[in-house]
């Protein structure tokens, strides 16, 4: 059950991050889920120990964990845009 919740929340986070970075038209649903989950993992293991809290992969979904995961997804999309286009946008 937690895997399904992680996929749904990761997809929503990836979708919101792609709308913020204006890459929504270039990505499909699968890439939104991948960006959301990978961004959540990166933020969970890099940012969360610095500021405290639990990563979204621990099963606890709250507003701070969603915001940290969104931040990680936005940073991941910025890095992808930087390598693809040469600019963050």
CSV table of N, CA and C in Angstrom, one decimal:
chain,number,residue,atom,x,y,z
A,1,UNK,N,0.8,-1.2,0.0
A,1,UNK,CA,0.0,0.0,0.0
A,1,UNK,C,0.9,1.3,0.0
A,2,UNK,N,2.0,1.2,0.7
A,2,UNK,CA,2.8,2.4,0.8
A,2,UNK,C,3.5,2.7,-0.6
A,3,UNK,N,3.7,1.6,-1.4
A,3,UNK,CA,4.3,1.8,-2.7
A,3,UNK,C,3.3,2.6,-3.6
A,4,UNK,N,2.1,2.2,-3.5
A,4,UNK,CA,1.0,2.9,-4.3
A,4,UNK,C,0.9,4.4,-3.9
A,5,UNK,N,1.0,4.6,-2.6
A,5,UNK,CA,0.9,6.0,-2.1
A,5,UNK,C,2.1,6.8,-2.6
A,6,UNK,N,3.3,6.2,-2.5
A,6,UNK,CA,4.5,6.8,-3.0
A,6,UNK,C,4.5,7.1,-4.5
A,7,UNK,N,3.9,6.2,-5.3
A,7,UNK,CA,3.8,6.5,-6.7
A,7,UNK,C,2.8,7.6,-7.0
A,8,UNK,N,1.7,7.7,-6.3
A,8,UNK,CA,0.7,8.7,-6.5
A,8,UNK,C,1.2,10.1,-6.1
A,9,UNK,N,1.8,10.1,-4.9
A,9,UNK,CA,2.3,11.4,-4.4
A,9,UNK,C,3.5,11.8,-5.2
A,10,UNK,N,4.4,10.9,-5.6
A,10,UNK,CA,5.5,11.2,-6.5
A,10,UNK,C,5.1,11.7,-7.8
A,11,UNK,N,4.0,11.2,-8.4
A,11,UNK,CA,3.5,11.7,-9.6
A,11,UNK,C,2.9,13.1,-9.5
A,12,UNK,N,2.2,13.3,-8.4
A,12,UNK,CA,1.7,14.7,-8.2
A,12,UNK,C,2.8,15.7,-8.0
A,13,UNK,N,3.8,15.3,-7.2
A,13,UNK,CA,4.9,16.2,-7.0
A,13,UNK,C,5.7,16.5,-8.3
A,14,UNK,N,5.9,15.4,-9.0
A,14,UNK,CA,6.6,15.6,-10.3
A,14,UNK,C,5.8,16.5,-11.3
A,15,UNK,N,4.5,16.3,-11.3
A,15,UNK,CA,3.6,17.1,-12.1
A,15,UNK,C,3.7,18.6,-11.7
A,16,UNK,N,3.6,18.9,-10.4
A,16,UNK,CA,3.6,20.3,-10.0
A,16,UNK,C,5.0,20.9,-10.3
A,17,UNK,N,6.1,20.1,-10.0
A,17,UNK,CA,7.4,20.6,-10.3
A,17,UNK,C,7.6,20.9,-11.8
A,18,UNK,N,7.0,20.0,-12.7
A,18,UNK,CA,7.2,20.3,-14.1
A,18,UNK,C,6.4,21.5,-14.5
A,19,UNK,N,5.3,21.8,-13.9
A,19,UNK,CA,4.5,23.0,-14.2
A,19,UNK,C,5.3,24.2,-13.7
A,20,UNK,N,5.9,24.2,-12.6
A,20,UNK,CA,6.7,25.3,-12.1
A,20,UNK,C,7.9,25.6,-13.0
A,21,UNK,N,8.5,24.5,-13.5
A,21,UNK,CA,9.7,24.7,-14.3
A,21,UNK,C,9.3,24.8,-15.8
A,22,UNK,N,8.0,24.8,-16.1
A,22,UNK,CA,7.5,24.9,-17.5
A,22,UNK,C,8.0,23.8,-18.4
A,23,UNK,N,8.1,22.6,-18.0
A,23,UNK,CA,8.5,21.5,-18.8
A,23,UNK,C,7.3,20.5,-18.9
A,24,UNK,N,6.1,20.9,-18.5
A,24,UNK,CA,5.0,20.0,-18.5
A,24,UNK,C,4.6,19.4,-19.8
A,25,UNK,N,4.7,20.2,-20.9
A,25,UNK,CA,4.4,19.8,-22.2
A,25,UNK,C,5.3,18.8,-22.8
A,26,UNK,N,6.6,18.7,-22.3
A,26,UNK,CA,7.6,17.9,-22.8
A,26,UNK,C,7.6,16.5,-22.1
A,27,UNK,N,7.0,16.4,-21.0
A,27,UNK,CA,7.0,15.2,-20.2
A,27,UNK,C,5.7,14.5,-20.2
A,28,UNK,N,5.7,13.2,-20.1
A,28,UNK,CA,4.5,12.4,-19.9
A,28,UNK,C,4.2,12.1,-18.5
A,29,UNK,N,3.2,11.3,-18.3
A,29,UNK,CA,2.9,10.9,-16.9
A,29,UNK,C,4.0,10.1,-16.2
A,30,UNK,N,4.6,9.2,-17.0
A,30,UNK,CA,5.6,8.3,-16.4
A,30,UNK,C,6.8,9.1,-16.0
A,31,UNK,N,7.2,10.1,-16.8
A,31,UNK,CA,8.4,10.9,-16.5
A,31,UNK,C,8.1,11.8,-15.3
A,32,UNK,N,6.8,12.3,-15.1
A,32,UNK,CA,6.4,13.0,-14.0
A,32,UNK,C,6.6,12.2,-12.7
A,33,UNK,N,6.2,10.9,-12.7
A,33,UNK,CA,6.3,10.0,-11.6
A,33,UNK,C,7.8,9.8,-11.3
A,34,UNK,N,8.6,9.6,-12.3
A,34,UNK,CA,10.0,9.3,-12.1
A,34,UNK,C,10.7,10.6,-11.5
A,35,UNK,N,10.4,11.7,-12.0
A,35,UNK,CA,11.0,13.0,-11.5
A,35,UNK,C,10.5,13.2,-10.1
A,36,UNK,N,9.3,13.0,-9.8
A,36,UNK,CA,8.8,13.2,-8.4
A,36,UNK,C,9.4,12.2,-7.4
A,37,UNK,N,9.6,11.0,-7.8
A,37,UNK,CA,10.1,10.0,-6.9
A,37,UNK,C,11.6,10.2,-6.7
A,38,UNK,N,12.4,10.4,-7.8
A,38,UNK,CA,13.8,10.6,-7.7
A,38,UNK,C,14.1,11.9,-7.0
A,39,UNK,N,13.3,13.0,-7.3
A,39,UNK,CA,13.5,14.2,-6.6
A,39,UNK,C,13.2,14.1,-5.1
A,40,UNK,N,12.2,13.3,-4.8
A,40,UNK,CA,11.9,13.1,-3.4
A,40,UNK,C,13.0,12.3,-2.7
A,41,UNK,N,13.5,11.3,-3.3
A,41,UNK,CA,14.7,10.6,-2.8
A,41,UNK,C,15.9,11.4,-2.5
A,42,UNK,N,16.2,12.2,-3.5
A,42,UNK,CA,17.4,13.1,-3.4
A,42,UNK,C,17.2,14.1,-2.3
A,43,UNK,N,16.0,14.7,-2.2
A,43,UNK,CA,15.8,15.7,-1.1
A,43,UNK,C,15.7,15.0,0.2
A,44,UNK,N,15.1,13.8,0.2
A,44,UNK,CA,15.0,13.1,1.5
A,44,UNK,C,16.3,12.7,2.1
A,45,UNK,N,17.3,12.4,1.3
A,45,UNK,CA,18.6,11.9,1.8
A,45,UNK,C,19.6,13.0,1.9
A,46,UNK,N,19.4,14.2,1.2
A,46,UNK,CA,20.3,15.3,1.2
A,46,UNK,C,19.8,16.4,2.1
A,47,UNK,N,18.6,16.9,1.9
A,47,UNK,CA,18.1,18.0,2.6
A,47,UNK,C,17.6,17.7,4.0
A,48,UNK,N,16.8,16.6,4.1
A,48,UNK,CA,16.2,16.3,5.4
A,48,UNK,C,17.2,16.1,6.5
A,49,UNK,N,18.3,15.5,6.4
A,49,UNK,CA,19.2,15.4,7.5
A,49,UNK,C,19.8,16.8,8.0
A,50,UNK,N,19.8,17.8,7.0
A,50,UNK,CA,20.3,19.1,7.4
A,50,UNK,C,19.3,19.9,8.2
A,51,UNK,N,18.0,19.8,7.9
A,51,UNK,CA,17.0,20.6,8.5
A,51,UNK,C,16.1,19.8,9.5
A,52,UNK,N,16.2,18.5,9.5
A,52,UNK,CA,15.4,17.6,10.4
A,52,UNK,C,14.2,17.2,9.7
A,53,UNK,N,13.5,16.2,10.2
A,53,UNK,CA,12.3,15.7,9.7
A,53,UNK,C,12.5,14.3,9.1
A,54,UNK,N,11.5,13.8,8.4
A,54,UNK,CA,11.6,12.5,7.8
A,54,UNK,C,11.4,12.6,6.3
A,55,UNK,N,12.1,11.8,5.6
A,55,UNK,CA,11.8,11.8,4.1
A,55,UNK,C,10.4,11.2,3.8
A,56,UNK,N,10.0,11.5,2.6
A,56,UNK,CA,8.6,11.0,2.2
A,56,UNK,C,8.6,9.5,2.0
A,57,UNK,N,9.8,8.9,1.8
A,57,UNK,CA,9.9,7.4,1.7
A,57,UNK,C,9.7,6.7,3.0
A,58,UNK,N,9.8,7.4,4.1
A,58,UNK,CA,9.6,6.7,5.4
A,58,UNK,C,8.1,6.4,5.7
A,59,UNK,N,7.2,6.9,4.9
A,59,UNK,CA,5.8,6.6,5.0
A,59,UNK,C,5.0,7.7,5.6
A,60,UNK,N,5.7,8.6,6.3
A,60,UNK,CA,4.9,9.8,6.8
A,60,UNK,C,4.8,10.9,5.8
A,61,UNK,N,3.6,11.2,5.4
A,61,UNK,CA,3.4,12.2,4.5
A,61,UNK,C,2.8,13.4,5.2
A,62,UNK,N,3.5,14.5,5.2
A,62,UNK,CA,3.0,15.7,5.8
A,62,UNK,C,3.4,16.9,4.9
A,63,UNK,N,3.0,18.1,5.3
A,63,UNK,CA,3.3,19.3,4.5
A,63,UNK,C,4.8,19.5,4.3
A,64,UNK,N,5.6,19.5,5.4
A,64,UNK,CA,7.0,19.7,5.3
A,64,UNK,C,7.7,18.6,4.4
A,65,UNK,N,7.3,17.4,4.5
A,65,UNK,CA,7.9,16.4,3.6
A,65,UNK,C,7.5,16.6,2.1
A,66,UNK,N,6.3,17.0,1.9
A,66,UNK,CA,5.9,17.3,0.5
A,66,UNK,C,6.6,18.5,-0.1
A,67,UNK,N,6.8,19.5,0.7
A,67,UNK,CA,7.5,20.7,0.3
A,67,UNK,C,9.0,20.4,0.0
A,68,UNK,N,9.6,19.6,0.9
A,68,UNK,CA,11.0,19.2,0.6
A,68,UNK,C,11.1,18.4,-0.6
A,69,UNK,N,10.1,17.5,-0.8
A,69,UNK,CA,10.2,16.6,-2.0
A,69,UNK,C,9.9,17.5,-3.3
A,70,UNK,N,9.1,18.5,-3.2
A,70,UNK,CA,8.8,19.4,-4.3
A,70,UNK,C,10.1,20.1,-4.6
A,71,UNK,N,10.8,20.6,-3.6
A,71,UNK,CA,12.1,21.3,-3.8
A,71,UNK,C,13.1,20.4,-4.5
A,72,UNK,N,13.2,19.2,-4.1
A,72,UNK,CA,14.1,18.2,-4.7
A,72,UNK,C,13.8,18.0,-6.1
A,73,UNK,N,12.5,17.9,-6.5
A,73,UNK,CA,12.0,17.6,-7.8
A,73,UNK,C,12.3,18.9,-8.7
A,74,UNK,N,12.2,20.0,-8.2
A,74,UNK,CA,12.5,21.3,-8.9
A,74,UNK,C,14.0,21.3,-9.2
A,75,UNK,N,14.8,21.0,-8.2
A,75,UNK,CA,16.2,21.0,-8.4
A,75,UNK,C,16.6,20.0,-9.5
A,76,UNK,N,16.0,18.8,-9.4
A,76,UNK,CA,16.3,17.8,-10.4
A,76,UNK,C,15.9,18.2,-11.8
A,77,UNK,N,14.8,18.8,-12.0
A,77,UNK,CA,14.4,19.3,-13.3
A,77,UNK,C,15.3,20.5,-13.8
A,78,UNK,N,15.8,21.3,-12.8
A,78,UNK,CA,16.7,22.4,-13.2
A,78,UNK,C,18.0,21.8,-13.7
A,79,UNK,N,18.5,20.7,-13.0
A,79,UNK,CA,19.7,20.1,-13.5
A,79,UNK,C,19.6,19.4,-14.8
A,80,UNK,N,18.4,18.8,-15.0
A,80,UNK,CA,18.1,18.1,-16.3
A,80,UNK,C,18.1,19.2,-17.4
A,81,UNK,N,17.4,20.3,-17.2
A,81,UNK,CA,17.4,21.4,-18.2
A,81,UNK,C,18.8,22.0,-18.4
A,82,UNK,N,19.6,22.1,-17.4
A,82,UNK,CA,20.9,22.6,-17.5
A,82,UNK,C,21.8,21.7,-18.4
A,83,UNK,N,21.7,20.4,-18.3
A,83,UNK,CA,22.5,19.5,-19.1
A,83,UNK,C,21.9,19.4,-20.5
A,84,UNK,N,20.6,19.5,-20.6
A,84,UNK,CA,19.9,19.3,-22.0
A,84,UNK,C,20.1,20.6,-22.8
A,85,UNK,N,19.8,21.7,-22.2
A,85,UNK,CA,19.7,23.0,-23.0
A,85,UNK,C,20.9,23.9,-22.8
A,86,UNK,N,21.6,23.8,-21.7
A,86,UNK,CA,22.6,24.7,-21.3
A,86,UNK,C,22.1,25.8,-20.5
A,87,UNK,N,20.8,25.9,-20.1
A,87,UNK,CA,20.3,26.9,-19.3
A,87,UNK,C,19.2,26.3,-18.4
A,88,UNK,N,19.1,26.9,-17.2
A,88,UNK,CA,18.1,26.3,-16.2
A,88,UNK,C,16.7,26.7,-16.6
A,89,UNK,N,16.5,27.8,-17.2
A,89,UNK,CA,15.3,28.4,-17.8
A,89,UNK,C,14.6,29.2,-16.7
